[in-house]
Amino acid sequence: MPDGPLHGLRVLDVSTILAGPLCAQLLGDFGAEVLKIEHPVAGDGMRGHGASKDGHALWWKEISRNKRTLGLKLSDPKGAALLLRLAERSDVLVENFRPGTLERWGLGPDLLHEVNPGLVIVRITGFGQQGPYAGRAGFGTLAEAMSGFAHLTGDPDGPPTLPAFGLADSVCGIAAAAATTMALLHRERTPGHPGQVIDMSLLEPLMTAVGPSPTVYDQLGVVETRHGNRSTNNAPRNTYRTGDGYWVAVSTSAQQIAERLMRLVGDPELIDEPWFATGRGRAEHVELLDKVVGDWIAARPRDQVLAAFAEAGAAVAPVYDSRDLAGDPHVRETGMLTRVEDADLGPLLMHNVMWRMSATPGRIRFTGRELGADTDHVLSGELGLDAAELAALREEQIVA
């Protein structure tokens, strides 16, 4: 099978939890050769995140798929020198240390570009490389708080609510992969094929995802507030409990969908109300619309609700847990989840590559590997270190 549009490119992943590894995973999914650089003793922090089975971290198996692993102590001059040699023959380096850390180790962008002017350096931090917060510890939770996400999430009379997963890191990782491919395209099109530095914060991509609240405040002086599962832009939009105790989510972002829903639930006369003609007008009558839709759904079992919505052309989805998602026929048939053979656990269910490309599809070639699984191959086979040199570096805990 083809290995994707990034085949032939090499990525050095010297990042950890979570945005940087996801960025590198996406590049690897679509053909890039990724070398995962880990501390030779502690390993990568992702190895200790999430559930495990028989001592094998399940998240690691996915986030580090398509990555060869190399244990290398970058804070030691000998380890830094080896990374410079790897950077010399690479296309991308992804890192997420605090600003100044790589420079302190003798691995700053100036030195990296000295050995490889075409290197794309992706620097992921909480708040960016510059500004008053640049030196702060930066984690996704902080970005979720500062971006406005937590302020807008939750019930109106409840506290600001953080997501139950790495939202800021995930949004940032996807954005970083997009930025990387833009930099690679620029390099390809520009005489001399220069690299560049990408300054990516956890905060900024999530600010964009949260929406235009700053613009609304700037122009109208309005600070938006929490409103649960409802929307201030349209209604009905909520989660509703079915007669047999399940939950479904309903959306009416399009006017035609809202009209179909009213006909389905037996209140077509509401369509003729002047306020029904816009999403904003419907949102102002959310109590009425939620009651109409909620009562209709509560009187029927989930399967009947879903079938009726489908027949009417209205928009609904069941609220799934992981078991539901794994068993869903659409998810299964389209391959959104796929089983990959793992050396430790056998057939392993995980998310497939994130999108389908007709001419250059991505694929999962192998799952996350053990610490240092490819150290000898890379340092000996590519950099020419002999057995005695490797043994000495291992004795000093500079490689693993």
mmCIF file of C-alpha atoms in Angstrom:
data_model
loop_
_atom_site.group_PDB
_atom_site.id
_atom_site.type_symbol
_atom_site.label_atom_id
_atom_site.label_comp_id
_atom_site.label_asym_id
_atom_site.label_seq_id
_atom_site.Cartn_x
_atom_site.Cartn_y
_atom_site.Cartn_z
ATOM 1 C CA MET A 1 0.000 0.000 0.000
ATOM 2 C CA PRO A 2 1.162 3.596 -0.556
ATOM 3 C CA ASP A 3 2.406 5.379 2.533
ATOM 4 C CA GLY A 4 0.683 8.718 2.029
ATOM 5 C CA PRO A 5 1.526 12.194 0.752
ATOM 6 C CA LEU A 6 4.322 12.764 3.297
ATOM 7 C CA HIS A 7 6.288 9.655 2.324
ATOM 8 C CA GLY A 8 9.987 10.449 2.192
ATOM 9 C CA LEU A 9 9.904 13.093 4.922
ATOM 10 C CA ARG A 10 11.469 12.545 8.337
ATOM 11 C CA VAL A 11 10.069 13.987 11.567
ATOM 12 C CA LEU A 12 11.882 14.129 14.900
ATOM 13 C CA ASP A 13 9.299 14.020 17.693
ATOM 14 C CA VAL A 14 11.027 15.281 20.833
ATOM 15 C CA SER A 15 7.754 16.401 22.417
ATOM 16 C CA THR A 16 5.595 14.912 25.136
ATOM 17 C CA ILE A 17 2.016 15.103 26.467
ATOM 18 C CA LEU A 18 -0.031 15.679 24.224
ATOM 19 C CA ALA A 19 -0.202 18.236 21.416
ATOM 20 C CA GLY A 20 3.257 17.558 19.991
ATOM 21 C CA PRO A 21 2.903 13.765 19.903
ATOM 22 C CA LEU A 22 -0.506 14.123 18.202
ATOM 23 C CA CYS A 23 0.982 16.462 15.601
ATOM 24 C CA ALA A 24 3.720 13.908 14.895
ATOM 25 C CA GLN A 25 1.191 11.063 14.879
ATOM 26 C CA LEU A 26 -0.823 12.780 12.151
ATOM 27 C CA LEU A 27 2.294 13.364 10.065
ATOM 28 C CA GLY A 28 3.250 9.715 10.529
ATOM 29 C CA ASP A 29 -0.244 8.510 9.675
ATOM 30 C CA PHE A 30 0.158 10.115 6.269
ATOM 31 C CA GLY A 31 3.530 8.702 5.405
ATOM 32 C CA ALA A 32 6.241 10.631 7.246
ATOM 33 C CA GLU A 33 8.961 8.617 8.938
ATOM 34 C CA VAL A 34 8.783 9.647 12.598
ATOM 35 C CA LEU A 35 11.570 9.138 15.122
ATOM 36 C CA LYS A 36 10.231 9.403 18.667
ATOM 37 C CA ILE A 37 12.968 10.745 20.954
ATOM 38 C CA GLU A 38 12.469 9.860 24.638
ATOM 39 C CA HIS A 39 14.420 10.243 27.834
ATOM 40 C CA PRO A 40 16.502 7.035 28.050
ATOM 41 C CA VAL A 41 15.562 6.316 31.685
ATOM 42 C CA ALA A 42 12.163 7.879 32.362
ATOM 43 C CA GLY A 43 10.767 7.382 28.879
ATOM 44 C CA ASP A 44 8.014 9.591 27.507
ATOM 45 C CA GLY A 45 5.323 10.798 29.919
ATOM 46 C CA MET A 46 2.620 9.485 27.595
ATOM 47 C CA ARG A 47 3.657 5.961 28.595
ATOM 48 C CA GLY A 48 2.139 6.627 32.012
ATOM 49 C CA HIS A 49 -1.066 8.292 30.824
ATOM 50 C CA GLY A 50 -4.425 6.556 30.726
ATOM 51 C CA ALA A 51 -5.411 2.926 31.040
ATOM 52 C CA SER A 52 -3.045 -0.001 30.580
ATOM 53 C CA LYS A 53 -3.334 -3.727 30.025
ATOM 54 C CA ASP A 54 -0.702 -6.215 31.189
ATOM 55 C CA GLY A 55 1.636 -3.283 31.784
ATOM 56 C CA HIS A 56 1.217 -1.818 28.306
ATOM 57 C CA ALA A 57 -0.157 1.728 28.072
ATOM 58 C CA LEU A 58 -3.086 1.708 25.647
ATOM 59 C CA TRP A 59 -2.937 5.404 24.731
ATOM 60 C CA TRP A 60 0.766 5.031 23.926
ATOM 61 C CA LYS A 61 -0.067 2.326 21.411
ATOM 62 C CA GLU A 62 -2.124 4.854 19.421
ATOM 63 C CA ILE A 63 -0.355 8.190 19.940
ATOM 64 C CA SER A 64 3.021 6.622 19.094
ATOM 65 C CA ARG A 65 1.925 4.492 16.174
ATOM 66 C CA ASN A 66 4.047 4.787 13.036
ATOM 67 C CA LYS A 67 6.936 6.072 15.189
ATOM 68 C CA ARG A 68 10.293 4.441 15.649
ATOM 69 C CA THR A 69 11.593 4.935 19.190
ATOM 70 C CA LEU A 70 14.991 6.193 20.274
ATOM 71 C CA GLY A 71 16.125 6.786 23.865
ATOM 72 C CA LEU A 72 18.316 9.904 23.967
ATOM 73 C CA LYS A 73 19.215 12.314 26.799
ATOM 74 C CA LEU A 74 19.046 15.723 25.149
ATOM 75 C CA SER A 75 20.232 17.636 28.230
ATOM 76 C CA ASP A 76 23.625 15.941 27.960
ATOM 77 C CA PRO A 77 26.028 17.444 25.402
ATOM 78 C CA LYS A 78 26.668 14.019 23.894
ATOM 79 C CA GLY A 79 22.955 13.420 23.464
ATOM 80 C CA ALA A 80 22.460 16.913 22.044
ATOM 81 C CA ALA A 81 25.262 16.288 19.546
ATOM 82 C CA LEU A 82 23.528 13.121 18.355
ATOM 83 C CA LEU A 83 20.233 14.973 17.938
ATOM 84 C CA LEU A 84 22.003 17.603 15.819
ATOM 85 C CA ARG A 85 23.270 14.833 13.550
ATOM 86 C CA LEU A 86 19.730 13.463 13.246
ATOM 87 C CA ALA A 87 18.355 16.953 12.593
ATOM 88 C CA GLU A 88 20.852 17.339 9.787
ATOM 89 C CA ARG A 89 19.040 14.578 7.871
ATOM 90 C CA SER A 90 15.468 15.395 8.920
ATOM 91 C CA ASP A 91 12.700 17.653 7.629
ATOM 92 C CA VAL A 92 10.696 18.495 10.766
ATOM 93 C CA LEU A 93 11.393 18.715 14.483
ATOM 94 C CA VAL A 94 8.475 18.902 16.941
ATOM 95 C CA GLU A 95 9.189 20.029 20.523
ATOM 96 C CA ASN A 96 7.194 21.318 23.481
ATOM 97 C CA PHE A 97 9.732 22.303 26.131
ATOM 98 C CA ARG A 98 9.434 25.621 27.947
ATOM 99 C CA PRO A 99 10.908 28.517 25.958
ATOM 100 C CA GLY A 100 14.685 28.586 26.350
ATOM 101 C CA THR A 101 15.115 24.895 27.160
ATOM 102 C CA LEU A 102 16.420 23.809 23.756
ATOM 103 C CA GLU A 103 18.663 26.866 23.672
ATOM 104 C CA ARG A 104 20.095 25.917 27.076
ATOM 105 C CA TRP A 105 20.915 22.461 25.728
ATOM 106 C CA GLY A 106 22.642 23.850 22.649
ATOM 107 C CA LEU A 107 19.731 22.874 20.400
ATOM 108 C CA GLY A 108 18.099 26.220 19.670
ATOM 109 C CA PRO A 109 16.711 27.072 16.227
ATOM 110 C CA ASP A 110 19.869 28.971 15.224
ATOM 111 C CA LEU A 111 22.036 25.894 15.783
ATOM 112 C CA LEU A 112 19.489 23.541 14.254
ATOM 113 C CA HIS A 113 19.253 25.703 11.143
ATOM 114 C CA GLU A 114 23.038 25.939 11.026
ATOM 115 C CA VAL A 115 23.236 22.182 10.456
ATOM 116 C CA ASN A 116 20.022 22.042 8.371
ATOM 117 C CA PRO A 117 18.687 25.327 6.919
ATOM 118 C CA GLY A 118 15.620 23.505 5.572
ATOM 119 C CA LEU A 119 14.416 22.171 8.915
ATOM 120 C CA VAL A 120 10.857 23.054 9.965
ATOM 121 C CA ILE A 121 10.885 23.509 13.749
ATOM 122 C CA VAL A 122 7.499 23.238 15.462
ATOM 123 C CA ARG A 123 7.604 24.787 18.937
ATOM 124 C CA ILE A 124 4.511 24.044 21.056
ATOM 125 C CA THR A 125 4.082 25.742 24.417
ATOM 126 C CA GLY A 126 1.244 26.854 26.645
ATOM 127 C CA PHE A 127 1.432 30.528 25.727
ATOM 128 C CA GLY A 128 3.938 30.917 22.901
ATOM 129 C CA GLN A 129 7.623 31.825 22.740
ATOM 130 C CA GLN A 130 7.117 35.538 23.515
ATOM 131 C CA GLY A 131 5.018 37.645 25.873
ATOM 132 C CA PRO A 132 4.621 37.947 29.652
ATOM 133 C CA TYR A 133 3.308 34.384 30.079
ATOM 134 C CA ALA A 134 5.870 32.665 27.833
ATOM 135 C CA GLY A 135 7.893 31.262 30.712
ATOM 136 C CA ARG A 136 4.926 29.883 32.641
ATOM 137 C CA ALA A 137 4.147 26.197 32.907
ATOM 138 C CA GLY A 138 1.584 25.562 30.204
ATOM 139 C CA PHE A 139 -0.917 22.713 30.164
ATOM 140 C CA GLY A 140 -4.145 22.176 28.271
ATOM 141 C CA THR A 141 -6.232 22.744 31.379
ATOM 142 C CA LEU A 142 -4.906 26.291 31.622
ATOM 143 C CA ALA A 143 -5.692 26.980 27.968
ATOM 144 C CA GLU A 144 -9.198 25.569 28.429
ATOM 145 C CA ALA A 145 -9.682 27.988 31.314
ATOM 146 C CA MET A 146 -8.187 31.087 29.664
ATOM 147 C CA SER A 147 -9.639 30.560 26.166
ATOM 148 C CA GLY A 148 -13.197 31.117 27.373
ATOM 149 C CA PHE A 149 -14.118 27.454 26.929
ATOM 150 C CA ALA A 150 -14.625 26.700 30.621
ATOM 151 C CA HIS A 151 -16.511 29.968 31.160
ATOM 152 C CA LEU A 152 -19.009 29.061 28.433
ATOM 153 C CA THR A 153 -19.357 25.378 29.357
ATOM 154 C CA GLY A 154 -21.730 24.067 32.017
ATOM 155 C CA ASP A 155 -25.095 24.922 33.468
ATOM 156 C CA PRO A 156 -26.015 28.596 33.954
ATOM 157 C CA ASP A 157 -26.034 28.273 37.747
ATOM 158 C CA GLY A 158 -23.073 25.879 37.891
ATOM 159 C CA PRO A 159 -19.303 26.370 37.929
ATOM 160 C CA PRO A 160 -17.136 26.791 34.828
ATOM 161 C CA THR A 161 -16.616 23.306 33.418
ATOM 162 C CA LEU A 162 -13.414 21.778 32.047
ATOM 163 C CA PRO A 163 -13.511 19.001 29.429
ATOM 164 C CA ALA A 164 -12.968 15.413 30.512
ATOM 165 C CA PHE A 165 -10.232 14.929 27.897
ATOM 166 C CA GLY A 166 -7.293 16.807 26.371
ATOM 167 C CA LEU A 167 -9.292 19.257 24.277
ATOM 168 C CA ALA A 168 -6.768 22.108 24.059
ATOM 169 C CA ASP A 169 -3.895 19.738 23.325
ATOM 170 C CA SER A 170 -5.875 17.895 20.664
ATOM 171 C CA VAL A 171 -6.992 21.062 18.871
ATOM 172 C CA CYS A 172 -3.438 22.373 19.044
ATOM 173 C CA GLY A 173 -1.946 19.112 17.753
ATOM 174 C CA ILE A 174 -4.209 19.098 14.712
ATOM 175 C CA ALA A 175 -3.477 22.785 14.081
ATOM 176 C CA ALA A 176 0.265 22.142 14.424
ATOM 177 C CA ALA A 177 0.116 19.376 11.815
ATOM 178 C CA ALA A 178 -1.635 21.771 9.423
ATOM 179 C CA ALA A 179 0.954 24.482 10.098
ATOM 180 C CA THR A 180 3.748 21.982 9.480
ATOM 181 C CA THR A 181 2.448 21.004 6.060
ATOM 182 C CA MET A 182 2.108 24.719 5.166
ATOM 183 C CA ALA A 183 5.746 25.282 6.116
ATOM 184 C CA LEU A 184 6.801 22.249 4.078
ATOM 185 C CA LEU A 185 4.861 23.553 1.072
ATOM 186 C CA HIS A 186 6.549 26.951 1.436
ATOM 187 C CA ARG A 187 9.926 25.221 1.596
ATOM 188 C CA GLU A 188 9.190 23.292 -1.574
ATOM 189 C CA ARG A 189 8.088 26.405 -3.491
ATOM 190 C CA THR A 190 10.861 28.743 -2.316
ATOM 191 C CA PRO A 191 14.339 28.926 -3.880
ATOM 192 C CA GLY A 192 16.885 27.510 -1.482
ATOM 193 C CA HIS A 193 14.162 25.490 0.267
ATOM 194 C CA PRO A 194 14.370 27.306 3.612
ATOM 195 C CA GLY A 195 12.877 25.960 6.795
ATOM 196 C CA GLN A 196 11.248 28.098 9.446
ATOM 197 C CA VAL A 197 10.110 28.146 13.081
ATOM 198 C CA ILE A 198 6.428 27.616 13.921
ATOM 199 C CA ASP A 199 5.443 29.228 17.227
ATOM 200 C CA MET A 200 2.313 27.342 18.330
ATOM 201 C CA SER A 201 0.572 27.863 21.671
ATOM 202 C CA LEU A 202 -2.071 25.681 23.275
ATOM 203 C CA LEU A 203 -4.152 28.780 23.932
ATOM 204 C CA GLU A 204 -4.569 30.331 20.507
ATOM 205 C CA PRO A 205 -6.119 27.474 18.486
ATOM 206 C CA LEU A 206 -8.677 26.849 21.224
ATOM 207 C CA MET A 207 -9.523 30.559 21.394
ATOM 208 C CA THR A 208 -10.423 30.329 17.711
ATOM 209 C CA ALA A 209 -12.497 27.188 18.260
ATOM 210 C CA VAL A 210 -14.466 28.804 21.097
ATOM 211 C CA GLY A 211 -15.800 31.397 18.665
ATOM 212 C CA PRO A 212 -16.253 35.157 18.289
ATOM 213 C CA SER A 213 -16.851 36.072 21.937
ATOM 214 C CA PRO A 214 -14.062 38.712 21.951
ATOM 215 C CA THR A 215 -15.571 40.368 18.879
ATOM 216 C CA VAL A 216 -19.022 40.344 20.482
ATOM 217 C CA TYR A 217 -17.573 41.969 23.594
ATOM 218 C CA ASP A 218 -15.606 44.518 21.578
ATOM 219 C CA GLN A 219 -18.570 45.590 19.465
ATOM 220 C CA LEU A 220 -21.506 45.140 21.837
ATOM 221 C CA GLY A 221 -20.023 45.123 25.305
ATOM 222 C CA VAL A 222 -21.692 41.758 25.928
ATOM 223 C CA VAL A 223 -19.947 39.007 27.901
ATOM 224 C CA GLU A 224 -21.469 35.686 26.894
ATOM 225 C CA THR A 225 -22.426 33.282 29.674
ATOM 226 C CA ARG A 226 -23.051 29.585 30.249
ATOM 227 C CA HIS A 227 -26.326 28.132 29.040
ATOM 228 C CA GLY A 228 -25.933 24.380 29.407
ATOM 229 C CA ASN A 229 -26.614 22.366 26.280
ATOM 230 C CA ARG A 230 -28.689 25.108 24.739
ATOM 231 C CA SER A 231 -27.462 27.487 22.051
ATOM 232 C CA THR A 232 -27.908 31.237 21.898
ATOM 233 C CA ASN A 233 -27.858 31.012 18.104
ATOM 234 C CA ASN A 234 -30.753 28.639 17.466
ATOM 235 C CA ALA A 235 -33.338 26.392 19.095
ATOM 236 C CA PRO A 236 -34.282 23.715 19.744
ATOM 237 C CA ARG A 237 -30.754 22.520 20.436
ATOM 238 C CA ASN A 238 -30.328 20.308 23.467
ATOM 239 C CA THR A 239 -30.057 16.784 24.786
ATOM 240 C CA TYR A 240 -33.353 15.041 25.530
ATOM 241 C CA ARG A 241 -34.137 11.844 27.413
ATOM 242 C CA THR A 242 -36.083 9.158 25.594
ATOM 243 C CA GLY A 243 -38.870 7.081 27.072
ATOM 244 C CA ASP A 244 -36.549 4.128 27.670
ATOM 245 C CA GLY A 245 -33.908 6.163 29.506
ATOM 246 C CA TYR A 246 -31.399 6.952 26.750
ATOM 247 C CA TRP A 247 -30.274 10.411 25.632
ATOM 248 C CA VAL A 248 -30.325 11.979 22.176
ATOM 249 C CA ALA A 249 -28.993 15.296 20.886
ATOM 250 C CA VAL A 250 -31.017 17.483 18.532
ATOM 251 C CA SER A 251 -29.772 20.314 16.330
ATOM 252 C CA THR A 252 -31.734 22.812 14.227
ATOM 253 C CA SER A 253 -28.951 25.000 12.863
ATOM 254 C CA ALA A 254 -30.700 25.128 9.472
ATOM 255 C CA GLN A 255 -34.156 26.689 9.156
ATOM 256 C CA GLN A 256 -35.500 23.851 7.027
ATOM 257 C CA ILE A 257 -34.446 21.303 9.663
ATOM 258 C CA ALA A 258 -36.249 23.278 12.372
ATOM 259 C CA GLU A 259 -39.438 23.300 10.296
ATOM 260 C CA ARG A 260 -39.238 19.559 9.680
ATOM 261 C CA LEU A 261 -38.845 18.969 13.391
ATOM 262 C CA MET A 262 -41.970 20.958 14.254
ATOM 263 C CA ARG A 263 -43.997 18.950 11.769
ATOM 264 C CA LEU A 264 -42.598 15.729 13.212
ATOM 265 C CA VAL A 265 -43.498 16.545 16.820
ATOM 266 C CA GLY A 266 -46.997 17.718 15.859
ATOM 267 C CA ASP A 267 -46.681 21.504 16.244
ATOM 268 C CA PRO A 268 -46.460 22.818 12.654
ATOM 269 C CA GLU A 269 -48.350 25.997 13.578
ATOM 270 C CA LEU A 270 -45.209 27.292 15.326
ATOM 271 C CA ILE A 271 -43.532 27.562 11.925
ATOM 272 C CA ASP A 272 -45.845 30.446 11.045
ATOM 273 C CA GLU A 273 -44.827 32.505 14.068
ATOM 274 C CA PRO A 274 -42.692 35.507 12.965
ATOM 275 C CA TRP A 275 -39.989 34.690 15.508
ATOM 276 C CA PHE A 276 -39.567 31.168 14.113
ATOM 277 C CA ALA A 277 -37.996 32.495 10.900
ATOM 278 C CA THR A 278 -34.525 32.975 12.411
ATOM 279 C CA GLY A 279 -32.281 30.985 14.698
ATOM 280 C CA ARG A 280 -31.993 33.927 17.043
ATOM 281 C CA GLY A 281 -35.770 34.270 17.206
ATOM 282 C CA ARG A 282 -36.182 30.590 17.998
ATOM 283 C CA ALA A 283 -33.502 30.853 20.706
ATOM 284 C CA GLU A 284 -35.581 33.570 22.376
ATOM 285 C CA HIS A 285 -38.435 31.041 22.656
ATOM 286 C CA VAL A 286 -36.286 28.138 23.805
ATOM 287 C CA GLU A 287 -38.478 27.196 26.790
ATOM 288 C CA LEU A 288 -41.490 26.589 24.552
ATOM 289 C CA LEU A 289 -39.529 24.710 21.897
ATOM 290 C CA ASP A 290 -37.638 22.561 24.408
ATOM 291 C CA LYS A 291 -40.907 21.530 26.048
ATOM 292 C CA VAL A 292 -42.539 20.627 22.726
ATOM 293 C CA VAL A 293 -39.599 18.556 21.547
ATOM 294 C CA GLY A 294 -38.713 17.147 24.952
ATOM 295 C CA ASP A 295 -42.242 15.909 25.648
ATOM 296 C CA TRP A 296 -42.463 14.212 22.244
ATOM 297 C CA ILE A 297 -39.112 12.440 22.691
ATOM 298 C CA ALA A 298 -39.853 11.441 26.297
ATOM 299 C CA ALA A 299 -42.950 9.577 25.167
ATOM 300 C CA ARG A 300 -41.025 7.269 22.798
ATOM 301 C CA PRO A 301 -38.157 4.776 22.981
ATOM 302 C CA ARG A 302 -34.820 5.755 21.459
ATOM 303 C CA ASP A 303 -35.025 3.517 18.381
ATOM 304 C CA GLN A 304 -38.419 4.934 17.482
ATOM 305 C CA VAL A 305 -37.158 8.494 17.960
ATOM 306 C CA LEU A 306 -34.134 7.930 15.740
ATOM 307 C CA ALA A 307 -36.197 6.247 13.035
ATOM 308 C CA ALA A 308 -38.809 9.003 13.042
ATOM 309 C CA PHE A 309 -36.190 11.735 12.785
ATOM 310 C CA ALA A 310 -34.490 9.940 9.907
ATOM 311 C CA GLU A 311 -37.749 9.548 8.028
ATOM 312 C CA ALA A 312 -38.610 13.222 8.568
ATOM 313 C CA GLY A 313 -35.156 14.453 7.539
ATOM 314 C CA ALA A 314 -34.586 16.079 10.928
ATOM 315 C CA ALA A 315 -31.215 16.089 12.730
ATOM 316 C CA VAL A 316 -30.653 13.831 15.729
ATOM 317 C CA ALA A 317 -27.894 11.639 17.132
ATOM 318 C CA PRO A 318 -27.756 9.236 20.060
ATOM 319 C CA VAL A 319 -25.478 10.177 22.944
ATOM 320 C CA TYR A 320 -22.848 7.433 22.828
ATOM 321 C CA ASP A 321 -20.374 5.995 25.258
ATOM 322 C CA SER A 322 -17.291 4.132 24.029
ATOM 323 C CA ARG A 323 -19.131 0.805 23.843
ATOM 324 C CA ASP A 324 -21.853 2.334 21.676
ATOM 325 C CA LEU A 325 -19.281 3.955 19.416
ATOM 326 C CA ALA A 326 -17.353 0.719 18.904
ATOM 327 C CA GLY A 327 -20.550 -1.093 17.922
ATOM 328 C CA ASP A 328 -22.068 1.564 15.658
ATOM 329 C CA PRO A 329 -22.656 0.210 12.121
ATOM 330 C CA HIS A 330 -21.635 3.441 10.387
ATOM 331 C CA VAL A 331 -18.408 3.698 12.400
ATOM 332 C CA ARG A 332 -17.637 0.057 11.631
ATOM 333 C CA GLU A 333 -18.465 0.135 7.927
ATOM 334 C CA THR A 334 -16.539 3.332 7.224
ATOM 335 C CA GLY A 335 -13.521 2.205 9.207
ATOM 336 C CA MET A 336 -13.443 5.122 11.638
ATOM 337 C CA LEU A 337 -12.172 2.584 14.151
ATOM 338 C CA THR A 338 -9.825 -0.121 12.961
ATOM 339 C CA ARG A 339 -7.964 -3.094 14.404
ATOM 340 C CA VAL A 340 -4.191 -3.062 14.174
ATOM 341 C CA GLU A 341 -1.960 -5.985 15.074
ATOM 342 C CA ASP A 342 0.137 -5.198 18.143
ATOM 343 C CA ALA A 343 3.166 -7.216 19.215
ATOM 344 C CA ASP A 344 2.098 -7.176 22.871
ATOM 345 C CA LEU A 345 -1.708 -7.210 22.839
ATOM 346 C CA GLY A 346 -2.673 -8.747 19.509
ATOM 347 C CA PRO A 347 -5.472 -7.122 17.454
ATOM 348 C CA LEU A 348 -5.934 -3.657 18.961
ATOM 349 C CA LEU A 349 -8.925 -1.394 18.259
ATOM 350 C CA MET A 350 -7.993 2.258 17.766
ATOM 351 C CA HIS A 351 -8.956 5.366 15.840
ATOM 352 C CA ASN A 352 -8.149 5.116 12.168
ATOM 353 C CA VAL A 353 -6.316 7.854 10.275
ATOM 354 C CA MET A 354 -8.337 11.036 10.664
ATOM 355 C CA TRP A 355 -9.447 11.524 7.048
ATOM 356 C CA ARG A 356 -9.587 9.651 3.750
ATOM 357 C CA MET A 357 -7.559 10.749 0.708
ATOM 358 C CA SER A 358 -8.460 9.232 -2.638
ATOM 359 C CA ALA A 359 -5.000 9.321 -4.215
ATOM 360 C CA THR A 360 -2.617 9.324 -1.227
ATOM 361 C CA PRO A 361 -4.320 7.595 1.699
ATOM 362 C CA GLY A 362 -2.696 7.335 5.084
ATOM 363 C CA ARG A 363 -2.396 4.117 7.022
ATOM 364 C CA ILE A 364 -1.286 2.655 10.341
ATOM 365 C CA ARG A 365 1.878 0.662 9.716
ATOM 366 C CA PHE A 366 2.551 -0.370 13.326
ATOM 367 C CA THR A 367 1.578 0.542 16.888
ATOM 368 C CA GLY A 368 3.565 2.295 19.622
ATOM 369 C CA ARG A 369 6.839 0.543 20.355
ATOM 370 C CA GLU A 370 8.973 -0.117 23.408
ATOM 371 C CA LEU A 371 11.464 2.461 24.694
ATOM 372 C CA GLY A 372 14.631 2.358 22.603
ATOM 373 C CA ALA A 373 13.322 -0.257 20.189
ATOM 374 C CA ASP A 374 15.127 1.408 17.274
ATOM 375 C CA THR A 375 18.089 3.052 19.011
ATOM 376 C CA ASP A 376 20.708 0.665 17.660
ATOM 377 C CA HIS A 377 19.302 0.715 14.145
ATOM 378 C CA VAL A 378 19.322 4.513 13.998
ATOM 379 C CA LEU A 379 22.553 5.302 15.817
ATOM 380 C CA SER A 380 24.552 2.439 14.371
ATOM 381 C CA GLY A 381 22.915 1.940 10.989
ATOM 382 C CA GLU A 382 22.512 5.627 10.154
ATOM 383 C CA LEU A 383 25.032 7.565 12.233
ATOM 384 C CA GLY A 384 27.736 4.899 12.201
ATOM 385 C CA LEU A 385 28.277 4.428 15.933
ATOM 386 C CA ASP A 386 29.986 1.138 16.730
ATOM 387 C CA ALA A 387 29.072 -1.317 19.469
ATOM 388 C CA ALA A 388 31.650 0.058 21.898
ATOM 389 C CA GLU A 389 30.377 3.632 21.486
ATOM 390 C CA LEU A 390 26.780 2.523 22.027
ATOM 391 C CA ALA A 391 27.748 0.527 25.107
ATOM 392 C CA ALA A 392 29.566 3.517 26.589
ATOM 393 C CA LEU A 393 26.589 5.807 25.949
ATOM 394 C CA ARG A 394 24.283 3.290 27.571
ATOM 395 C CA GLU A 395 26.564 3.039 30.580
ATOM 396 C CA GLU A 396 26.295 6.818 30.969
ATOM 397 C CA GLN A 397 22.490 6.598 30.490
ATOM 398 C CA ILE A 398 22.675 8.935 27.497
ATOM 399 C CA VAL A 399 20.933 6.446 25.206
ATOM 400 C CA ALA A 400 18.564 3.539 25.705
#
